[in-house]
Short mmCIF file of C-alpha atoms in Angstrom, two decimals:
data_model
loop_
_atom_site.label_atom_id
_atom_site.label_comp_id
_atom_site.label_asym_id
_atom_site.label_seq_id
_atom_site.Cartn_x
_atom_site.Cartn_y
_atom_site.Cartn_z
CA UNK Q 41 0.00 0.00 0.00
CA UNK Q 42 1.42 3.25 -1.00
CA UNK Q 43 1.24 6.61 0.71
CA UNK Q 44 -1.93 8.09 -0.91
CA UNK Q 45 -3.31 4.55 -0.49
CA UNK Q 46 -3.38 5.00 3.09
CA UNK Q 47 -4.62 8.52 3.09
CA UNK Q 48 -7.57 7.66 1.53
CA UNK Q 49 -7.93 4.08 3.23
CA UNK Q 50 -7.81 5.99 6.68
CA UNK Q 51 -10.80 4.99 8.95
CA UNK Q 52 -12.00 8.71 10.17
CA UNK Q 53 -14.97 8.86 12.16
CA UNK Q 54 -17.29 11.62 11.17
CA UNK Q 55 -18.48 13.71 14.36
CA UNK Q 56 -21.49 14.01 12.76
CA UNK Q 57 -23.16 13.86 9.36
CA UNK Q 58 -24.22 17.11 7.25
CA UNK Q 59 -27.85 16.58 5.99
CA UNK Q 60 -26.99 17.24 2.57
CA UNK Q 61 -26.60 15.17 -0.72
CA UNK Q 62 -24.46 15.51 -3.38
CA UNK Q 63 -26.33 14.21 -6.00
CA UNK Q 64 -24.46 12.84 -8.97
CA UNK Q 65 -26.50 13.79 -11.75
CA UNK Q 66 -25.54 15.19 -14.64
CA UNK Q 67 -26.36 18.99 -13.54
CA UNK Q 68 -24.51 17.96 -10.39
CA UNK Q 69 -27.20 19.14 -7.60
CA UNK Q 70 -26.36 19.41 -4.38
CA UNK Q 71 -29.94 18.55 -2.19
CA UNK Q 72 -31.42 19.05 1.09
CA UNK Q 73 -34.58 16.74 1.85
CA UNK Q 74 -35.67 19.42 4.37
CA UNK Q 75 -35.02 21.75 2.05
CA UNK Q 76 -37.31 22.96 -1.21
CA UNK Q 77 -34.81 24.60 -3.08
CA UNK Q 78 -31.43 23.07 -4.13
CA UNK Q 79 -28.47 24.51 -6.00
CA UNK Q 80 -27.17 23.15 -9.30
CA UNK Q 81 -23.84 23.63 -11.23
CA UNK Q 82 -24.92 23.43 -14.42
CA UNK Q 83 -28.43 25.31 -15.40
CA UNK Q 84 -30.75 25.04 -18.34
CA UNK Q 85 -32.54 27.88 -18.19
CA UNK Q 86 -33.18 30.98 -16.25
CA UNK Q 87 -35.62 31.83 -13.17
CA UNK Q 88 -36.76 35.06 -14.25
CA UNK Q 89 -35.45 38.37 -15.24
CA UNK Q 90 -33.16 39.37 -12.37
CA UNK Q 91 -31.55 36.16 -12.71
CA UNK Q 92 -30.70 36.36 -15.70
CA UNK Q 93 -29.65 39.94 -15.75
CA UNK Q 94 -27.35 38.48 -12.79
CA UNK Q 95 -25.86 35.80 -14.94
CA UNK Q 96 -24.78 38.11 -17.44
CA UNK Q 97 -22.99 40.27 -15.30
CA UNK Q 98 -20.98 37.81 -13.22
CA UNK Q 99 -20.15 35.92 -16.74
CA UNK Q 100 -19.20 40.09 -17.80
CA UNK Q 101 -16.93 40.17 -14.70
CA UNK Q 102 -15.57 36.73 -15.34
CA UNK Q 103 -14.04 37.40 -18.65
CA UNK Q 104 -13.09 40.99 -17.96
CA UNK Q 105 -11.26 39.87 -14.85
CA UNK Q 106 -9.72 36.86 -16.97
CA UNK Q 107 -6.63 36.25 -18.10
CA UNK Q 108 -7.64 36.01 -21.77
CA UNK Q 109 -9.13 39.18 -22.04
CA UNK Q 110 -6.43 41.24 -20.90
CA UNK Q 111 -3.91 39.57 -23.37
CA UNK Q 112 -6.88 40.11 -26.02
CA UNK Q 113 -6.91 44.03 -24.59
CA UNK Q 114 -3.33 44.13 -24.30
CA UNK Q 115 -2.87 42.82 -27.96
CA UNK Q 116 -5.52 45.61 -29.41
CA UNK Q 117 -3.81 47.93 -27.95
CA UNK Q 118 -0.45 46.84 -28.82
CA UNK Q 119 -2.11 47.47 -32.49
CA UNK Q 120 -3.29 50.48 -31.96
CA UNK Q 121 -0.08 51.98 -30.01
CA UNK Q 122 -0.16 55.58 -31.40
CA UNK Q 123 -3.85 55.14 -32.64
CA UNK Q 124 -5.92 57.99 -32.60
CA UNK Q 125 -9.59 58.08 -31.13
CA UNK Q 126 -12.18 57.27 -33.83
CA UNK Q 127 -13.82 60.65 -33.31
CA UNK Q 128 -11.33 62.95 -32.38
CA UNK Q 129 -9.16 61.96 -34.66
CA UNK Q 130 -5.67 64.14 -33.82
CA UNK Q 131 -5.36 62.91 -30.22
CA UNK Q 132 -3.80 60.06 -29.73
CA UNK Q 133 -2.44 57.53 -26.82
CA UNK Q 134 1.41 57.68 -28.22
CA UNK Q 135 2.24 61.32 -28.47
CA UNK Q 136 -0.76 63.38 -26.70
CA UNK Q 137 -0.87 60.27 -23.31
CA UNK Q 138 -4.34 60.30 -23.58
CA UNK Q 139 -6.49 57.69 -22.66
CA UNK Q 140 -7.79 55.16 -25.25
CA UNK Q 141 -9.92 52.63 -24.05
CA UNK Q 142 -11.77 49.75 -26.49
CA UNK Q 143 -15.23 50.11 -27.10
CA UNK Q 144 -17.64 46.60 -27.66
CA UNK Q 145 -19.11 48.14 -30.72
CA UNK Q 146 -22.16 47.74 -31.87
CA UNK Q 147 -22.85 44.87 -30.08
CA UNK Q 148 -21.75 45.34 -26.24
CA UNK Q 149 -20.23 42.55 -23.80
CA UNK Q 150 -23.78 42.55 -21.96
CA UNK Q 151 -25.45 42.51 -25.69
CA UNK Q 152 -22.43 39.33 -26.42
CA UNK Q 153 -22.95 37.47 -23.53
CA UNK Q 154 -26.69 37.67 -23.55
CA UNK Q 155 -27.42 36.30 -26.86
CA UNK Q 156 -24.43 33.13 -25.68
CA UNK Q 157 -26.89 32.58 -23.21
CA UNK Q 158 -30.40 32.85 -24.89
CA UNK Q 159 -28.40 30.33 -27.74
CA UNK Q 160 -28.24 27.67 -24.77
CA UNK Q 161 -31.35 27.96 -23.57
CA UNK Q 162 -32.93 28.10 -26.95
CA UNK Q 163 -31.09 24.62 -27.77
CA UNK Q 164 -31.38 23.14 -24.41
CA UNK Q 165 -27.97 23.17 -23.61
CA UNK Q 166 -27.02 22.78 -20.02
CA UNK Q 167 -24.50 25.64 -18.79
CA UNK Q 168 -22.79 27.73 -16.66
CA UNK Q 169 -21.13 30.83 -16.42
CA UNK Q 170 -17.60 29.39 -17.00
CA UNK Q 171 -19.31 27.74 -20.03
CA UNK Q 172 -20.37 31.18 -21.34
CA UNK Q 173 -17.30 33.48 -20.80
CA UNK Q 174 -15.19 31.01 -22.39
CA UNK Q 175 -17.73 31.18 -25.15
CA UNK Q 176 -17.63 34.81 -25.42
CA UNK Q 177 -13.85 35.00 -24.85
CA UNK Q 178 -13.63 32.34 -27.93
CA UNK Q 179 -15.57 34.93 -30.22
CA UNK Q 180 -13.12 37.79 -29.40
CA UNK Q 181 -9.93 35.47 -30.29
CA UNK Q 182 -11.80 35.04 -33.77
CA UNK Q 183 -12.35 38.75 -33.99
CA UNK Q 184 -16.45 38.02 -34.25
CA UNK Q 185 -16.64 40.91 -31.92
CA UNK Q 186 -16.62 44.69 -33.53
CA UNK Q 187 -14.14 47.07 -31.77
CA UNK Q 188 -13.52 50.42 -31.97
CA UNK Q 189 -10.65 52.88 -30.28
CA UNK Q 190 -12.25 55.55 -28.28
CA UNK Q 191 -10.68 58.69 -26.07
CA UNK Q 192 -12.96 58.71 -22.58
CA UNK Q 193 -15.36 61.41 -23.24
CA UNK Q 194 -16.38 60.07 -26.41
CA UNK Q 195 -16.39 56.34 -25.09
CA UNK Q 196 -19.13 58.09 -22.33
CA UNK Q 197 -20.84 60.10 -25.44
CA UNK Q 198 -21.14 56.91 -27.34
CA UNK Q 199 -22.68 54.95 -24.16
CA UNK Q 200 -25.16 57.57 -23.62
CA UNK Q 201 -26.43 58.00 -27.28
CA UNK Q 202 -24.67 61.22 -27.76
CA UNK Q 203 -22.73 60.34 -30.62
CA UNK Q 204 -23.28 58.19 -33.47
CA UNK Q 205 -19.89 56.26 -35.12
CA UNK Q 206 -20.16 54.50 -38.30
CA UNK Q 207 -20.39 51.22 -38.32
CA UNK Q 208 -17.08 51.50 -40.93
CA UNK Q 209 -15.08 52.38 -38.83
CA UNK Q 210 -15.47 49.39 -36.41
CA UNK Q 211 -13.09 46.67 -36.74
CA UNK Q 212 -14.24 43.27 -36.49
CA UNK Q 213 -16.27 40.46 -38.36
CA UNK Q 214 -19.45 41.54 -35.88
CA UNK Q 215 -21.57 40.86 -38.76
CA UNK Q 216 -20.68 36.85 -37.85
CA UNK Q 217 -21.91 37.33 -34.88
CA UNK Q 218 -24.77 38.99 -35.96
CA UNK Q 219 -25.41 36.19 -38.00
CA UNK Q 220 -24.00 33.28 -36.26
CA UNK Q 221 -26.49 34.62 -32.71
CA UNK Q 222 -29.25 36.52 -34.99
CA UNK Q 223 -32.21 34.81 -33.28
CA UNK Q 224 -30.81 35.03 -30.23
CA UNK Q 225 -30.23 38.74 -29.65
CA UNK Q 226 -32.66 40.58 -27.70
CA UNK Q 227 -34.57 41.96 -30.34
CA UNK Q 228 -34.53 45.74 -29.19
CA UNK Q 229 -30.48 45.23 -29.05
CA UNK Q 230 -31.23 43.94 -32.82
CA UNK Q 231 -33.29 46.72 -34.26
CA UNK Q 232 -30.90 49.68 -32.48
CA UNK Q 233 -28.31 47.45 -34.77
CA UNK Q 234 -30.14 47.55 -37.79
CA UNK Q 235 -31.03 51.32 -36.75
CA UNK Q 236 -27.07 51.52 -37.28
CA UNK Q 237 -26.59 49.50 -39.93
CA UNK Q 238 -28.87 51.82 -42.09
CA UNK Q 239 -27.46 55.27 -40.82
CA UNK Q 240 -23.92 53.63 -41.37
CA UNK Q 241 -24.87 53.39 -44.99
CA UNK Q 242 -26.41 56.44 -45.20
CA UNK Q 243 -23.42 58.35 -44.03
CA UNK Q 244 -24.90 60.01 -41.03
CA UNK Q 245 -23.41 62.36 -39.22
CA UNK Q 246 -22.03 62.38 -35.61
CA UNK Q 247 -24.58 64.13 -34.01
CA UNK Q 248 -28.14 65.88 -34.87
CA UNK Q 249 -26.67 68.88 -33.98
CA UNK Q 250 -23.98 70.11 -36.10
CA UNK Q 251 -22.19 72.40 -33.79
CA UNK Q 252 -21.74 69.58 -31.54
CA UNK Q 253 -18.33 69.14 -30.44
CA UNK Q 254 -17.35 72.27 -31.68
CA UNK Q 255 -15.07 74.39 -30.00
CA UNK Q 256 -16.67 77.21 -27.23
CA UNK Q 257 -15.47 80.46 -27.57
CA UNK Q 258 -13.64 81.41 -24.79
CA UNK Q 259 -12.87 84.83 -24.93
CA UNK Q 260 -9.39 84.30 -25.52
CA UNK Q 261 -7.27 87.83 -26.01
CA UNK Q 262 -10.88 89.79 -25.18
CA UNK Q 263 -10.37 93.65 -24.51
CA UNK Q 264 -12.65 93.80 -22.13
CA UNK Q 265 -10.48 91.92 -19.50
CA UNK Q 266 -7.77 93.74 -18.10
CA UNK Q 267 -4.37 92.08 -18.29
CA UNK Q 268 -2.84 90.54 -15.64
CA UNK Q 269 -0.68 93.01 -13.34
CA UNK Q 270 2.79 92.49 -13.66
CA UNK Q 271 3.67 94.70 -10.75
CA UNK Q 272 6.48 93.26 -8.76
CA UNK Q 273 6.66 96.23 -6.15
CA UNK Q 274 2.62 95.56 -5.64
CA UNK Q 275 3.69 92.27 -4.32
CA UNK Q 276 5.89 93.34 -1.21
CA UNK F 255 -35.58 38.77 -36.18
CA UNK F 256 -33.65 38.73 -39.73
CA UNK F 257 -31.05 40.93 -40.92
CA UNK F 258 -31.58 42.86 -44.06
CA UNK F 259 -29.21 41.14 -45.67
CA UNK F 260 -28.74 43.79 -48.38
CA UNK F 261 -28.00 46.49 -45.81
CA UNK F 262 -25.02 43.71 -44.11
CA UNK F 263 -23.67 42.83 -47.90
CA UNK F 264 -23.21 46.50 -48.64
CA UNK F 265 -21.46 47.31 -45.49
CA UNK F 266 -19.76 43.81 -45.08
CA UNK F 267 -17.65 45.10 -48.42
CA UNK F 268 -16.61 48.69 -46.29
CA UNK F 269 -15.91 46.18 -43.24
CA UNK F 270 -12.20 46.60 -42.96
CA UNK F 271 -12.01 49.87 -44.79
CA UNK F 272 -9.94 52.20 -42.78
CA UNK F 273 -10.57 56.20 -42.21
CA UNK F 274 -8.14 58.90 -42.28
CA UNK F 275 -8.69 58.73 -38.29
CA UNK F 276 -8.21 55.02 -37.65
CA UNK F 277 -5.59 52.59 -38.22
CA UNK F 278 -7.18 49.64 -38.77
CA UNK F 279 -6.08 46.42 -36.94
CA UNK F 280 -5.03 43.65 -39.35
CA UNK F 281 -6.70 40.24 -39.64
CA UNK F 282 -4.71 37.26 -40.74
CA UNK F 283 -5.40 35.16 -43.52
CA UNK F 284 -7.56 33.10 -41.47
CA UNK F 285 -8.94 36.24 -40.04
CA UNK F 286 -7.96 36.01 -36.97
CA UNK F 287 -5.67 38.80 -35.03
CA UNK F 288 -2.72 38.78 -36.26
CA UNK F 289 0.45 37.22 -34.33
CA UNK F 290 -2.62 35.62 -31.63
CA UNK F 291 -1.59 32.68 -30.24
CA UNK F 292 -4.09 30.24 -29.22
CA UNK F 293 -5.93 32.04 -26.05
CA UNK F 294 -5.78 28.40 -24.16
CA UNK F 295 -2.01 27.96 -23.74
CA UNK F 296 -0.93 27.49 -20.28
CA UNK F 297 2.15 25.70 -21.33
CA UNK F 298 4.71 28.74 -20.39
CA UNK F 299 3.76 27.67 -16.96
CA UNK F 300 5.99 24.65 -16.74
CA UNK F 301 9.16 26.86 -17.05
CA UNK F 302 8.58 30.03 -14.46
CA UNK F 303 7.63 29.19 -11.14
CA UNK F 304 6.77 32.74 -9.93
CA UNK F 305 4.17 33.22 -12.84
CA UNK F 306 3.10 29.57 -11.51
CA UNK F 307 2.17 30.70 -8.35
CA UNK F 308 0.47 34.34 -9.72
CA UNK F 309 -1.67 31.56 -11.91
CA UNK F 310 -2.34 29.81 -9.02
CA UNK F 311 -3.35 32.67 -6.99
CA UNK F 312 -5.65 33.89 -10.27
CA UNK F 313 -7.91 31.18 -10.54
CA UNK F 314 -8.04 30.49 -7.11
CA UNK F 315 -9.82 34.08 -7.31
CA UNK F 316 -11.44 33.54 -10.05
CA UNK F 317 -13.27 30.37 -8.42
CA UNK F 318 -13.80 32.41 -5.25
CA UNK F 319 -15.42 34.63 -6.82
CA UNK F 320 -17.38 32.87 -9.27
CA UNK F 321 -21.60 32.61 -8.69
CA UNK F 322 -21.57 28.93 -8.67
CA UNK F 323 -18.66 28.74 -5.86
CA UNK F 324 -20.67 31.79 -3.96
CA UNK F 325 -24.59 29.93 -5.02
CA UNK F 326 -22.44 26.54 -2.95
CA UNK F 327 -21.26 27.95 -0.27
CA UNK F 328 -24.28 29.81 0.83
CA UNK F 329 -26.88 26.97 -0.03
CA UNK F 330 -24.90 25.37 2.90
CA UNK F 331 -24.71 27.63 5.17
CA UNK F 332 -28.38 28.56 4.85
CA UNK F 333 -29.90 25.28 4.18
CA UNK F 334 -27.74 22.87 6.27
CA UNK F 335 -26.52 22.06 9.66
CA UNK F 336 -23.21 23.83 8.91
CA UNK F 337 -24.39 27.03 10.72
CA UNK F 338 -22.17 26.22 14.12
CA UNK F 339 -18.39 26.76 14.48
CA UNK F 340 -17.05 23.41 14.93
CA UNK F 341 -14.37 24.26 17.40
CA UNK F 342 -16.29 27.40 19.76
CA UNK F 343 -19.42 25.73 21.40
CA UNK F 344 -22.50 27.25 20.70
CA UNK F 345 -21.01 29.84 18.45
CA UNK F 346 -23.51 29.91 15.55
CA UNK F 347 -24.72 31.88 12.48
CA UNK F 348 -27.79 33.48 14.65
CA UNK F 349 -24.54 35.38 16.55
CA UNK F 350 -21.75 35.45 15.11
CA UNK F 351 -20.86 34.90 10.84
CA UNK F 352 -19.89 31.15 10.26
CA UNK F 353 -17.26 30.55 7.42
CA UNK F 354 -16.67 27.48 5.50
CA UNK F 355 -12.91 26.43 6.17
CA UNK F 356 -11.51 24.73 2.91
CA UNK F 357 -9.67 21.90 4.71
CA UNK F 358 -7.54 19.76 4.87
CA UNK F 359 -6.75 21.55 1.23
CA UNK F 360 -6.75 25.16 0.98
CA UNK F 361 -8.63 26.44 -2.39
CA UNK F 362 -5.06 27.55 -3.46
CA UNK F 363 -3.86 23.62 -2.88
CA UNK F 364 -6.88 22.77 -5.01
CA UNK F 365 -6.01 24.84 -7.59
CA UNK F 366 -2.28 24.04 -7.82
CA UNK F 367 -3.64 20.82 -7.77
CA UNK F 368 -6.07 20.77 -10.52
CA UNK F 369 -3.39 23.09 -12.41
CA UNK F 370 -0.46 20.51 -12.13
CA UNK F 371 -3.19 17.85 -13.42
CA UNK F 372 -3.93 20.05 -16.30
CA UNK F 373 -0.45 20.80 -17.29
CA UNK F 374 0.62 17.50 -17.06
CA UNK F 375 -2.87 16.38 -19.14
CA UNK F 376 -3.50 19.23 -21.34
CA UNK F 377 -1.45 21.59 -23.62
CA UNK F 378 -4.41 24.27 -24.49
CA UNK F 379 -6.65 24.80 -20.97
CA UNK F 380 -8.01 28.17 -20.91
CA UNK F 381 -8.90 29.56 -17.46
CA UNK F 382 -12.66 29.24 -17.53
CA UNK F 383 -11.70 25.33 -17.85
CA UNK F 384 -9.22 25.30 -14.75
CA UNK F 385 -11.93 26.96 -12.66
CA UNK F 386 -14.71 25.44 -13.80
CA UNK F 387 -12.85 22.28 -12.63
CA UNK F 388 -11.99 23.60 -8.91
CA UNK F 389 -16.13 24.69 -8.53
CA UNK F 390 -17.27 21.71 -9.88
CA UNK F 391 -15.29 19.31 -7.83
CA UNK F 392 -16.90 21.29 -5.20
CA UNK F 393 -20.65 20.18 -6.35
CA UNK F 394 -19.32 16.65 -6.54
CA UNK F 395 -18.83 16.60 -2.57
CA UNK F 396 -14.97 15.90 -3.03
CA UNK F 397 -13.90 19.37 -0.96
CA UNK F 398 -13.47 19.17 2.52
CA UNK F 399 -15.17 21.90 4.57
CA UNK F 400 -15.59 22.79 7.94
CA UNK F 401 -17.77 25.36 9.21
CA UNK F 402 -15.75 28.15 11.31
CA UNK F 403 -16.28 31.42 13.49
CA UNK F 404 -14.30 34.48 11.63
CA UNK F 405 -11.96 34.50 14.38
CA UNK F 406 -11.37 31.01 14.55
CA UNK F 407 -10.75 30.74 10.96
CA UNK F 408 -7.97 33.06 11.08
CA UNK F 409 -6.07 31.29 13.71
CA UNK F 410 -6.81 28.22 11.51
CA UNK F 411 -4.92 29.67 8.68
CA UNK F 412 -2.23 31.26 11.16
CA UNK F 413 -1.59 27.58 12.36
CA UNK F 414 -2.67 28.34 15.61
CA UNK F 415 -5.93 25.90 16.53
CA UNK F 416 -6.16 22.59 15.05
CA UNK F 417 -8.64 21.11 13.19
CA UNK F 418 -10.00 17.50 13.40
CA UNK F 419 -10.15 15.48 10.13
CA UNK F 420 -13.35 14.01 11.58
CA UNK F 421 -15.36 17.68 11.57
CA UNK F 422 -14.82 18.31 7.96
CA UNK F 423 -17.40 17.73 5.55
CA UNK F 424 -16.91 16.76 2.02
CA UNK F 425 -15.14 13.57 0.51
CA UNK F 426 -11.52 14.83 0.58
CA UNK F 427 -10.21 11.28 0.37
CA UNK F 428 -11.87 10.99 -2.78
CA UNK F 429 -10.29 13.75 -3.82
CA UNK F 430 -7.06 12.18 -3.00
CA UNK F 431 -8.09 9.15 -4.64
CA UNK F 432 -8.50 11.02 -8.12
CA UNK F 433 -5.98 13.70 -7.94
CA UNK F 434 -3.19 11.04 -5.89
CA UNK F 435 -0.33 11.03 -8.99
CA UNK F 436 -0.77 15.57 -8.47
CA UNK F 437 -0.16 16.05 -5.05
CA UNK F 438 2.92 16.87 -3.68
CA UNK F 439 5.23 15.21 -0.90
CA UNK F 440 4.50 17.89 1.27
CA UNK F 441 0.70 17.26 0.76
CA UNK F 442 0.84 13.60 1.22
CA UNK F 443 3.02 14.38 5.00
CA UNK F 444 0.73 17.03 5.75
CA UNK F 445 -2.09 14.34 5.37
CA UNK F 446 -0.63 11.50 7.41
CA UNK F 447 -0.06 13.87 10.41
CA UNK F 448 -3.47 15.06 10.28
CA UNK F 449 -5.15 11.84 9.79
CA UNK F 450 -2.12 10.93 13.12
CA UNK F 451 -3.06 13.56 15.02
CA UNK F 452 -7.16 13.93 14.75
CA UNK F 453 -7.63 11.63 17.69
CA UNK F 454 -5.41 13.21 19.57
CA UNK F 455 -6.87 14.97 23.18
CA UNK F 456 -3.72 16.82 23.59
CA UNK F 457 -4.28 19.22 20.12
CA UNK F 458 -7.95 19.67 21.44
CA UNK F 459 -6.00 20.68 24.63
CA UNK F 460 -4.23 23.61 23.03
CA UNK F 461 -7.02 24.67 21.07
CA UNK F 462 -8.61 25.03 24.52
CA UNK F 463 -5.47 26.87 25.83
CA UNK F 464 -5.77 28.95 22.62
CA UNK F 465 -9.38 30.12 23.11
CA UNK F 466 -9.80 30.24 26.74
CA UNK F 467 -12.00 32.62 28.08
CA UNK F 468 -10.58 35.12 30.60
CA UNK F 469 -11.56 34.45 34.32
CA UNK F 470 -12.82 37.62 34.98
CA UNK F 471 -15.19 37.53 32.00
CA UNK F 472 -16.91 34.80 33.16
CA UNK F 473 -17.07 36.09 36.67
CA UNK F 474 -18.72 39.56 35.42
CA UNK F 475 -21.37 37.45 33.69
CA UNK F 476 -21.99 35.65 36.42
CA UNK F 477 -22.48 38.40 38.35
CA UNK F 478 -24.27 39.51 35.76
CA UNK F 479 -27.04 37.04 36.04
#
């Protein structure tokens, strides 16, 4: 008998047993016969709403936290070293340090990892979230997800409807996705996508407003303000 | 809902087309990134110990904070009998918050464990895999837990109470049994002295020397009453 032989052969008596069952089934429940509920690994579907809003975000949290998705972020941006922002187009990380983050665009990581999980359901695969942010993390290797290089402020305009960015300018076979998840994207995600598909083609503009993002007048060099004194002796 | 497909065709052939403003980033031939390795290599591991142990450390935090570990340990604490700290008497979750004590293996053991398995196994593991691995061994019953007070759970990992083999919950032996050729000599010493000393009234002894109660505590509640 070898060592880990003995370890497991050990005789250890229990001080007393846990009234619960792991139950070997192949959603691997754990089970309580006092107990209504129980708790599975894998899933099937979703309660309700909140639960799968809740789903979503911890698979969201899993892959941004991962491993995998910083090399994928670090590689982008390895790319896009001295890239400028998409909208304001002479800034740039390289020579003006500013920030440029990676926009999920059109299709967010919520939108991405929503439809993964709707495509399960919908084929009655079981799952889990470690199931889904691989998933997801598998269609950003094969560039199915669209990206696009964005300074802060316009990353914030772009979340909050502000601005509109082309769909050409977005890098990324998110068409495939589109395709490859159609029936499985929430269908007001899909028709603000096909909203941008068409203004995309029809060359729309940034904004509604045309003198959006243009520059305020500051009153730079206005006679009205006096100029600074420059009187030393006024000092002492 | 369909796509209209003319609307994807027209701007599938502008896809890649780059603007004055953006540098476009290059696809490979099999339109991939370009110079991406496979995301799923863990290989590197093998040769650098210290980014070993930050792996380690990763997806031991990754399965810590995962909903499935968090759904498991809470389904036992609130629908089980492992509300009471095994080694305070009548310390339990109506007073104080009960913790469940990954023993004899520490998650981080677990996951050096399951990593070493992988590496050994596997070439191309991503992450997701290695955790999902560490949580589900957990819903198979083959993680030893025992239910502890806060404080008493940091003087377990400090090394300063000891814990009985025979309060843990959870078939670590199997464990053992299917991870045996992945554990380390360390782990399999550790093991024997624990399954040695479980029995033994003189570690219950200094757990009691460890946690005893001051004199005049007792005496105000005494008076108290």
């Amino acid at each position: 008998m070898n060592d880990t032989d003995e370890i497991v052969n050990a005789k250890i008596s229990k001080e007393e047993s846990i009234n619960v069952d792991h139950k070997q089934d192949e959603n691997l429940r754990i089970d309580n016969k006092e107990c209504f509920f129980s708790e599975s690994f894998y899933r099937t579907t979703v309660f309700d709403n909140k639960d799968f809003y809740k789903l979503v975000k911890a698979c969201e949290r899993m892959i941004r936290q991962s491993e995998e998705y910083k090399t994928f972020i670090f590689k982008i941006n390895e790319i896009l070293e001295e890239t400028s922002c998409s909208v304001l187009g002479n800034i740039s990380s390289g020579e003006d340090a500013v920030t440029i983050e990676i926009d999920h665009y059109p299709f967010t990581l919520f939108d991405i990892c929503a439809s993964v999980i709707n495509k399960y359901i919908a084929e009655e695969k079981k799952f889990n979230s470690f199931m889904i942010a691989k998933e997801v993390m598998r269609l950003h290797f094969d560039m199915k997800v669209g990206v696009v290089p964005l300074s802060l402020t316009m990353h914030q305009l772009r979340h909050s409807g502000k601005i509109f960015i082309n769909l050409k300018q977005v890098t990324g076979k998110y068409l495939d996705f589109a395709k490859e998840y159609g029936e499985h994207i929430d269908p007001e995600t899909m028709t603000k996508f096909i909203k941008l598909l068409e203004m995309s083609r029809d060359n729309a503009p940034l904004s509604s407003d045309p003198e959006f993002l243009s520059i305020n007048h500051q009153g730079f060099y206005s006679a009205e303000l006096p100029p600074p004194s420059l009187n030393l002796e006024d000092r002492t | 809902m369909k796509l209209p497909l003319e609307a994807m065709h027209e701007l599938r052939s502008n896809n890649d087309m780059p603007t004055e403003n953006f540098k476009a980033i290059k696809l490979d031939a099999n339109l991939k990134l370009e110079g991406f390795s496979d995301f799923s290599s863990i290989e590197y591991l093998n040769s650098d110990m210290k980014e070993k142990i930050k792996y380690i450390r990763y997806i031991e935090k990754m399965a810590r904070g995962s909903s499935e570990l968090r759904y498991y340990i809470d389904y036992l604490k609130e629908n089980t009998d492992m509300t009471r700290c095994c080694i305070l008497k009548g310390v339990d979750s109506e007073g104080a918050s009960i913790e469940l004590h990954h023993y004899p293996f520490t998650l981080f053991d677990i996951s050096r464990i399951v990593l070493d398995k992988a590496l050994l196994e596997e070439s191309d593991v991503s992450s997701f895999d290695l955790v999902m691995k560490i949580v589900e061994l957990h819903y198979r019953g083959l993680i030893g837990l025992v239910p502890l007070s806060n404080t008493v759970h940091e003087l377990a990992h400090a090394g300063k109470v000891a814990v009985s083999l025979c309060s843990v919950f959870g078939d670590w032996q199997g464990f053992v049994k299917e991870y045996a050729q992945f554990l380390s000599g360390e782990d399999i010493e550790n093991l024997k002295l624990l399954i040695k000393t479980s029995s033994t009234p003189a570690l219950e002894n200094e757990n009691r020397r460890k946690l005893k109660v001051l004199k005049r505590c007792i005496v105000l509640t005494n008076k108290g009453e």
